[in-house]
Amino acid sequence: MPQESHQQRRNSQNRKFTRRSSTSQSSNRRNSNANRQQRTDRAYSRSGNRDYLTEQPRREQRAPRRDHHQEDGIRLQKVLAQAGFGSRRKCEQLILDGRVEVDGDLVLELGTRVNPDKQRILVDGSRIHLHDTHITLALNKPKKVLSTMDDPKGRWTLRDIIGDKYERVFHMGRLDYDSEGLILMTDDGELSQHVMHPKYEVEKTYIATVEGKLSGGVCRRLVHTGVNLDDGWVKLDKCTILDQNRDYTMVRVVLHSGKNRIVRRIFGSLGYPVHRLVRTQIGPIKLGELKPGSYRVLSPVEVKSLEKEVGL
């Protein structure tokens, strides 16, 4: 066998050294990794938190989007109405106008349900508080008083009658400036919506004093046929002559319609101008002996009867 040259022996030694060096480095890396893992294990063992090793990357642990919707809650606009901010429709507009916050965030979705006992609800920056019980008033509006809560021209309004004791109440329906009688007021938005909505057909009773001598035939026509006004046909539910002389007739009328100035327009269309008009009843609630310019709080029995009338 030929003898190896000096150069061949050196190459062979270098290859052996390289293999030993690589093996040694690989072994050192394994030992180093193992040592690091042992130190890590000991550290987490001392901290009592081994679950951290299986955590997802930070980008997958983002906080969930703030969602104030409560599936078993109450619609936000209903909560606002119950708190005395007006009818359901008015409360919906408050939401759409960006004036309502839930837990510090603006809510613009009308379908949002909330839990008022657990969530902080603000309107125009002020926290709302639900009433344990609602207030409903019967008020006798005199002539020359507006059926509003304020007037920029300084005329008398319903607020001048009830004062500031009941800040959240609002009127359910109106009487025109020259008409008198019963107006219901409440801080219960849901009750107000039902009383005013044509769907529930709440009866209203008026005593009208008309110019001229009204005949029974005219009353029957108004009940059975009705009259055609600018905004469509309308009939009375009842028409009863109470008293009359050569110049005037006093008549009691009952109807469901809540259209503006409807009684005056009905009789005026037949040539009988209304000289005086007093509303005496809304549903089961009667004006009774309540004096003009005064009001009273409805009893729980009266409120219950009104709620029953409108399907609540």
One Martini backbone bead per residue (centre of mass of N, CA, C, O) as a GRO file, in nm:
protein
  312
    1MET     BB    1   0.097   0.035   0.024
    2PRO     BB    2   0.085   0.347  -0.013
    3GLN     BB    3   0.202   0.623   0.108
    4GLU     BB    4   0.121   0.894   0.268
    5SER     BB    5   0.112   1.203   0.240
    6HIS     BB    6   0.146   1.487   0.410
    7GLN     BB    7  -0.111   1.626   0.299
    8GLN     BB    8  -0.318   1.398   0.353
    9ARG     BB    9  -0.287   1.391   0.661
   10ARG     BB   10  -0.383   1.682   0.713
   11ASN     BB   11  -0.669   1.657   0.591
   12SER     BB   12  -0.767   1.432   0.779
   13GLN     BB   13  -0.732   1.590   1.045
   14ASN     BB   14  -0.924   1.824   0.972
   15ARG     BB   15  -1.182   1.655   0.944
   16LYS     BB   16  -1.186   1.549   1.237
   17PHE     BB   17  -1.193   1.827   1.372
   18THR     BB   18  -1.455   1.927   1.245
   19ARG     BB   19  -1.639   1.703   1.356
   20ARG     BB   20  -1.576   1.756   1.653
   21SER     BB   21  -1.657   2.054   1.652
   22SER     BB   22  -1.950   2.020   1.558
   23THR     BB   23  -2.035   1.826   1.779
   24SER     BB   24  -1.966   2.016   2.011
   25GLN     BB   25  -2.149   2.255   1.928
   26SER     BB   26  -2.414   2.098   1.925
   27SER     BB   27  -2.396   2.011   2.220
   28ASN     BB   28  -2.383   2.295   2.338
   29ARG     BB   29  -2.656   2.390   2.230
   30ARG     BB   30  -2.827   2.179   2.372
   31ASN     BB   31  -2.736   2.253   2.658
   32SER     BB   32  -2.822   2.549   2.646
   33ASN     BB   33  -3.123   2.503   2.589
   34ALA     BB   34  -3.175   2.327   2.835
   35ASN     BB   35  -3.093   2.537   3.044
   36ARG     BB   36  -3.300   2.751   2.966
   37GLN     BB   37  -3.551   2.575   3.013
   38GLN     BB   38  -3.494   2.520   3.312
   39ARG     BB   39  -3.501   2.815   3.400
   40THR     BB   40  -3.786   2.871   3.301
   41ASP     BB   41  -3.931   2.651   3.463
   42ARG     BB   42  -3.844   2.756   3.741
   43ALA     BB   43  -3.971   3.035   3.714
   44TYR     BB   44  -4.269   2.937   3.663
   45SER     BB   45  -4.286   2.766   3.912
   46ARG     BB   46  -4.253   3.002   4.114
   47SER     BB   47  -4.503   3.171   3.985
   48GLY     BB   48  -4.742   2.967   3.899
   49ASN     BB   49  -4.705   2.999   3.553
   50ARG     BB   50  -4.746   2.769   3.295
   51ASP     BB   51  -4.966   2.883   3.085
   52TYR     BB   52  -4.793   3.088   2.928
   53LEU     BB   53  -4.661   2.879   2.724
   54THR     BB   54  -4.967   2.862   2.568
   55GLU     BB   55  -4.991   3.125   2.458
   56GLN     BB   56  -5.085   3.349   2.249
   57PRO     BB   57  -5.024   3.576   2.059
   58ARG     BB   58  -5.079   3.908   2.102
   59ARG     BB   59  -5.253   3.956   1.837
   60GLU     BB   60  -5.478   3.736   1.961
   61GLN     BB   61  -5.527   3.926   2.249
   62ARG     BB   62  -5.739   4.121   2.193
   63ALA     BB   63  -5.970   4.323   2.274
   64PRO     BB   64  -6.283   4.341   2.266
   65ARG     BB   65  -6.540   4.484   2.139
   66ARG     BB   66  -6.746   4.723   2.229
   67ASP     BB   67  -7.061   4.587   2.363
   68HIS     BB   68  -7.389   4.698   2.478
   69HIS     BB   69  -7.548   4.456   2.406
   70GLN     BB   70  -7.851   4.305   2.549
   71GLU     BB   71  -8.044   4.044   2.488
   72ASP     BB   72  -8.211   4.073   2.785
   73GLY     BB   73  -8.294   4.355   2.742
   74ILE     BB   74  -8.371   4.695   2.683
   75ARG     BB   75  -8.466   4.924   2.493
   76LEU     BB   76  -8.329   5.226   2.489
   77GLN     BB   77  -8.585   5.401   2.417
   78LYS     BB   78  -8.754   5.286   2.652
   79VAL     BB   79  -8.578   5.381   2.884
   80LEU     BB   80  -8.602   5.683   2.819
   81ALA     BB   81  -8.909   5.697   2.846
   82GLN     BB   82  -8.917   5.597   3.144
   83ALA     BB   83  -8.732   5.857   3.230
   84GLY     BB   84  -8.878   6.116   3.073
   85PHE     BB   85  -8.792   6.189   2.742
   86GLY     BB   86  -9.051   6.089   2.610
   87SER     BB   87  -9.123   5.958   2.344
   88ARG     BB   88  -9.010   5.710   2.151
   89ARG     BB   89  -8.943   5.891   1.908
   90LYS     BB   90  -8.778   6.102   2.063
   91CYS     BB   91  -8.566   5.896   2.170
   92GLU     BB   92  -8.461   5.809   1.895
   93GLN     BB   93  -8.350   6.092   1.822
   94LEU     BB   94  -8.141   6.108   2.046
   95ILE     BB   95  -7.969   5.879   1.934
   96LEU     BB   96  -7.923   5.987   1.638
   97ASP     BB   97  -7.788   6.264   1.763
   98GLY     BB   98  -7.566   6.174   1.985
   99ARG     BB   99  -7.688   6.194   2.313
  100VAL     BB  100  -7.609   5.887   2.382
  101GLU     BB  101  -7.473   5.692   2.655
  102VAL     BB  102  -7.280   5.382   2.714
  103ASP     BB  103  -7.027   5.342   2.908
  104GLY     BB  104  -6.890   5.608   2.742
  105ASP     BB  105  -7.054   5.545   2.472
  106LEU     BB  106  -7.178   5.592   2.180
  107VAL     BB  107  -7.521   5.542   2.064
  108LEU     BB  108  -7.685   5.466   1.727
  109GLU     BB  109  -7.858   5.213   1.785
  110LEU     BB  110  -8.196   5.129   1.804
  111GLY     BB  111  -8.157   4.805   1.886
  112THR     BB  112  -8.046   4.853   2.156
  113ARG     BB  113  -7.976   4.669   2.448
  114VAL     BB  114  -8.031   4.719   2.803
  115ASN     BB  115  -7.908   4.751   3.152
  116PRO     BB  116  -7.995   4.986   3.387
  117ASP     BB  117  -7.868   4.836   3.648
  118LYS     BB  118  -7.556   4.802   3.503
  119GLN     BB  119  -7.569   5.059   3.326
  120ARG     BB  120  -7.440   5.366   3.197
  121ILE     BB  121  -7.671   5.632   3.131
  122LEU     BB  122  -7.657   5.910   2.898
  123VAL     BB  123  -7.783   6.255   2.862
  124ASP     BB  124  -7.601   6.509   2.791
  125GLY     BB  125  -7.406   6.394   3.044
  126SER     BB  126  -7.654   6.274   3.204
  127ARG     BB  127  -7.774   6.069   3.427
  128ILE     BB  128  -8.007   5.829   3.442
  129HIS     BB  129  -8.334   5.772   3.612
  130LEU     BB  130  -8.546   5.552   3.718
  131HIS     BB  131  -8.867   5.516   3.798
  132ASP     BB  132  -9.056   5.349   4.019
  133THR     BB  133  -9.273   5.576   3.965
  134HIS     BB  134  -9.528   5.728   3.803
  135ILE     BB  135  -9.665   6.031   3.668
  136THR     BB  136 -10.016   6.132   3.652
  137LEU     BB  137 -10.207   6.395   3.504
  138ALA     BB  138 -10.482   6.620   3.560
  139LEU     BB  139 -10.584   6.895   3.345
  140ASN     BB  140 -10.726   7.231   3.339
  141LYS     BB  141 -10.756   7.409   3.058
  142PRO     BB  142 -10.756   7.717   2.971
  143LYS     BB  143 -10.791   7.976   2.810
  144LYS     BB  144 -10.504   8.109   2.677
  145VAL     BB  145 -10.341   7.825   2.666
  146LEU     BB  146 -10.072   7.641   2.598
  147SER     BB  147  -9.986   7.304   2.474
  148THR     BB  148  -9.710   7.360   2.643
  149MET     BB  149  -9.391   7.414   2.821
  150ASP     BB  150  -9.315   7.653   2.617
  151ASP     BB  151  -9.257   8.016   2.523
  152PRO     BB  152  -9.093   8.265   2.346
  153LYS     BB  153  -9.344   8.485   2.392
  154GLY     BB  154  -9.466   8.441   2.699
  155ARG     BB  155  -9.691   8.256   2.717
  156TRP     BB  156  -9.909   8.056   2.844
  157THR     BB  157  -9.855   7.741   3.006
  158LEU     BB  158  -9.840   7.437   3.158
  159ARG     BB  159  -9.599   7.519   3.342
  160ASP     BB  160  -9.757   7.748   3.494
  161ILE     BB  161  -9.938   7.536   3.646
  162ILE     BB  162  -9.723   7.307   3.762
  163GLY     BB  163  -9.442   7.387   3.747
  164ASP     BB  164  -9.139   7.225   3.901
  165LYS     BB  165  -9.225   6.954   4.037
  166TYR     BB  166  -9.270   6.825   3.730
  167GLU     BB  167  -9.019   6.802   3.506
  168ARG     BB  168  -9.094   6.525   3.322
  169VAL     BB  169  -9.351   6.609   3.222
  170PHE     BB  170  -9.599   6.551   2.959
  171HIS     BB  171  -9.813   6.583   2.706
  172MET     BB  172 -10.121   6.419   2.591
  173GLY     BB  173 -10.168   6.613   2.379
  174ARG     BB  174 -10.412   6.864   2.265
  175LEU     BB  175 -10.519   7.207   2.280
  176ASP     BB  176 -10.633   7.474   2.175
  177TYR     BB  177 -10.610   7.798   2.270
  178ASP     BB  178 -10.952   7.824   2.295
  179SER     BB  179 -10.956   7.572   2.457
  180GLU     BB  180 -11.082   7.335   2.699
  181GLY     BB  181 -10.965   7.118   2.958
  182LEU     BB  182 -10.853   6.802   2.924
  183ILE     BB  183 -10.521   6.706   3.031
  184LEU     BB  184 -10.266   6.477   2.995
  185MET     BB  185  -9.989   6.388   3.216
  186THR     BB  186  -9.643   6.253   3.188
  187ASP     BB  187  -9.340   6.028   3.253
  188ASP     BB  188  -9.464   5.805   3.053
  189GLY     BB  189  -9.381   5.719   2.740
  190GLU     BB  190  -9.556   5.469   2.677
  191LEU     BB  191  -9.830   5.580   2.754
  192SER     BB  192  -9.827   5.823   2.565
  193GLN     BB  193  -9.807   5.670   2.298
  194HIS     BB  194 -10.076   5.512   2.327
  195VAL     BB  195 -10.277   5.746   2.365
  196MET     BB  196 -10.190   5.898   2.080
  197HIS     BB  197 -10.238   5.653   1.913
  198PRO     BB  198 -10.462   5.558   1.666
  199LYS     BB  199 -10.467   5.247   1.718
  200TYR     BB  200 -10.627   5.282   2.017
  201GLU     BB  201 -10.880   5.459   2.014
  202VAL     BB  202 -10.929   5.704   2.202
  203GLU     BB  203 -11.169   5.847   2.369
  204LYS     BB  204 -11.336   6.171   2.320
  205THR     BB  205 -11.491   6.430   2.517
  206TYR     BB  206 -11.732   6.693   2.432
  207ILE     BB  207 -11.835   7.035   2.485
  208ALA     BB  208 -12.043   7.209   2.256
  209THR     BB  209 -12.087   7.549   2.146
  210VAL     BB  210 -12.310   7.646   1.898
  211GLU     BB  211 -12.410   7.820   1.634
  212GLY     BB  212 -12.728   7.767   1.646
  213LYS     BB  213 -12.982   7.531   1.542
  214LEU     BB  214 -12.954   7.208   1.615
  215SER     BB  215 -13.029   6.908   1.474
  216GLY     BB  216 -13.085   6.572   1.483
  217GLY     BB  217 -13.004   6.523   1.185
  218VAL     BB  218 -12.713   6.622   1.208
  219CYS     BB  219 -12.618   6.419   1.415
  220ARG     BB  220 -12.677   6.164   1.249
  221ARG     BB  221 -12.491   6.233   1.016
  222LEU     BB  222 -12.222   6.245   1.184
  223VAL     BB  223 -12.241   5.937   1.260
  224HIS     BB  224 -12.314   5.782   0.977
  225THR     BB  225 -12.145   5.971   0.760
  226GLY     BB  226 -12.030   6.249   0.784
  227VAL     BB  227 -11.738   6.437   0.677
  228ASN     BB  228 -11.556   6.621   0.426
  229LEU     BB  229 -11.238   6.701   0.453
  230ASP     BB  230 -10.926   6.788   0.358
  231ASP     BB  231 -10.825   6.500   0.527
  232GLY     BB  232 -11.107   6.367   0.516
  233TRP     BB  233 -11.304   6.151   0.660
  234VAL     BB  234 -11.547   6.208   0.937
  235LYS     BB  235 -11.671   6.078   1.251
  236LEU     BB  236 -11.897   6.029   1.495
  237ASP     BB  237 -11.988   5.835   1.770
  238LYS     BB  238 -12.133   6.082   1.917
  239CYS     BB  239 -12.457   6.278   1.941
  240THR     BB  240 -12.576   6.520   2.191
  241ILE     BB  241 -12.837   6.710   2.287
  242LEU     BB  242 -12.864   6.933   2.572
  243ASP     BB  243 -12.903   7.236   2.453
  244GLN     BB  244 -13.127   7.517   2.349
  245ASN     BB  245 -13.170   7.799   2.134
  246ARG     BB  246 -13.188   8.041   1.901
  247ASP     BB  247 -12.846   8.070   1.900
  248TYR     BB  248 -12.782   7.797   2.064
  249THR     BB  249 -12.587   7.477   2.099
  250MET     BB  250 -12.562   7.202   2.315
  251VAL     BB  251 -12.304   6.944   2.270
  252ARG     BB  252 -12.226   6.600   2.275
  253VAL     BB  253 -11.906   6.455   2.186
  254VAL     BB  254 -11.773   6.153   2.029
  255LEU     BB  255 -11.423   6.061   1.956
  256HIS     BB  256 -11.109   5.939   1.815
  257SER     BB  257 -10.996   6.169   1.690
  258GLY     BB  258 -10.672   6.379   1.684
  259LYS     BB  259 -10.713   6.608   1.514
  260ASN     BB  260 -10.681   6.921   1.434
  261ARG     BB  261 -10.960   7.088   1.522
  262ILE     BB  262 -11.197   6.882   1.463
  263VAL     BB  263 -11.463   6.995   1.588
  264ARG     BB  264 -11.459   7.273   1.454
  265ARG     BB  265 -11.451   7.163   1.159
  266ILE     BB  266 -11.710   7.003   1.150
  267PHE     BB  267 -11.916   7.234   1.220
  268GLY     BB  268 -11.808   7.448   1.022
  269SER     BB  269 -11.880   7.282   0.755
  270LEU     BB  270 -12.210   7.329   0.841
  271GLY     BB  271 -12.249   7.627   0.982
  272TYR     BB  272 -12.130   7.573   1.302
  273PRO     BB  273 -11.985   7.754   1.502
  274VAL     BB  274 -11.759   7.746   1.765
  275HIS     BB  275 -11.778   7.903   2.078
  276ARG     BB  276 -11.735   7.642   2.269
  277LEU     BB  277 -11.467   7.420   2.414
  278VAL     BB  278 -11.486   7.107   2.611
  279ARG     BB  279 -11.294   6.873   2.765
  280THR     BB  280 -11.412   6.579   2.970
  281GLN     BB  281 -11.270   6.317   2.820
  282ILE     BB  282 -11.023   6.034   2.848
  283GLY     BB  283 -11.147   5.773   2.830
  284PRO     BB  284 -11.172   5.703   3.180
  285ILE     BB  285 -11.100   6.009   3.213
  286LYS     BB  286 -11.221   6.273   3.414
  287LEU     BB  287 -11.269   6.600   3.495
  288GLY     BB  288 -11.497   6.698   3.662
  289GLU     BB  289 -11.425   6.937   3.935
  290LEU     BB  290 -11.201   7.064   3.794
  291LYS     BB  291 -11.040   7.350   3.785
  292PRO     BB  292 -10.933   7.601   3.623
  293GLY     BB  293 -10.580   7.581   3.650
  294SER     BB  294 -10.575   7.279   3.747
  295TYR     BB  295 -10.459   6.979   3.930
  296ARG     BB  296 -10.408   6.612   3.936
  297VAL     BB  297 -10.342   6.302   4.068
  298LEU     BB  298 -10.356   5.998   3.972
  299SER     BB  299 -10.463   5.708   4.050
  300PRO     BB  300 -10.385   5.381   4.030
  301VAL     BB  301 -10.663   5.303   3.914
  302GLU     BB  302 -10.667   5.506   3.679
  303VAL     BB  303 -10.406   5.417   3.543
  304LYS     BB  304 -10.493   5.125   3.493
  305SER     BB  305 -10.736   5.194   3.311
  306LEU     BB  306 -10.567   5.337   3.093
  307GLU     BB  307 -10.381   5.102   3.023
  308LYS     BB  308 -10.609   4.910   2.936
  309GLU     BB  309 -10.718   5.088   2.703
  310VAL     BB  310 -10.403   5.067   2.555
  311GLY     BB  311 -10.264   4.773   2.613
  312LEU     BB  312 -10.078   4.753   2.907
   0.00000   0.00000   0.00000
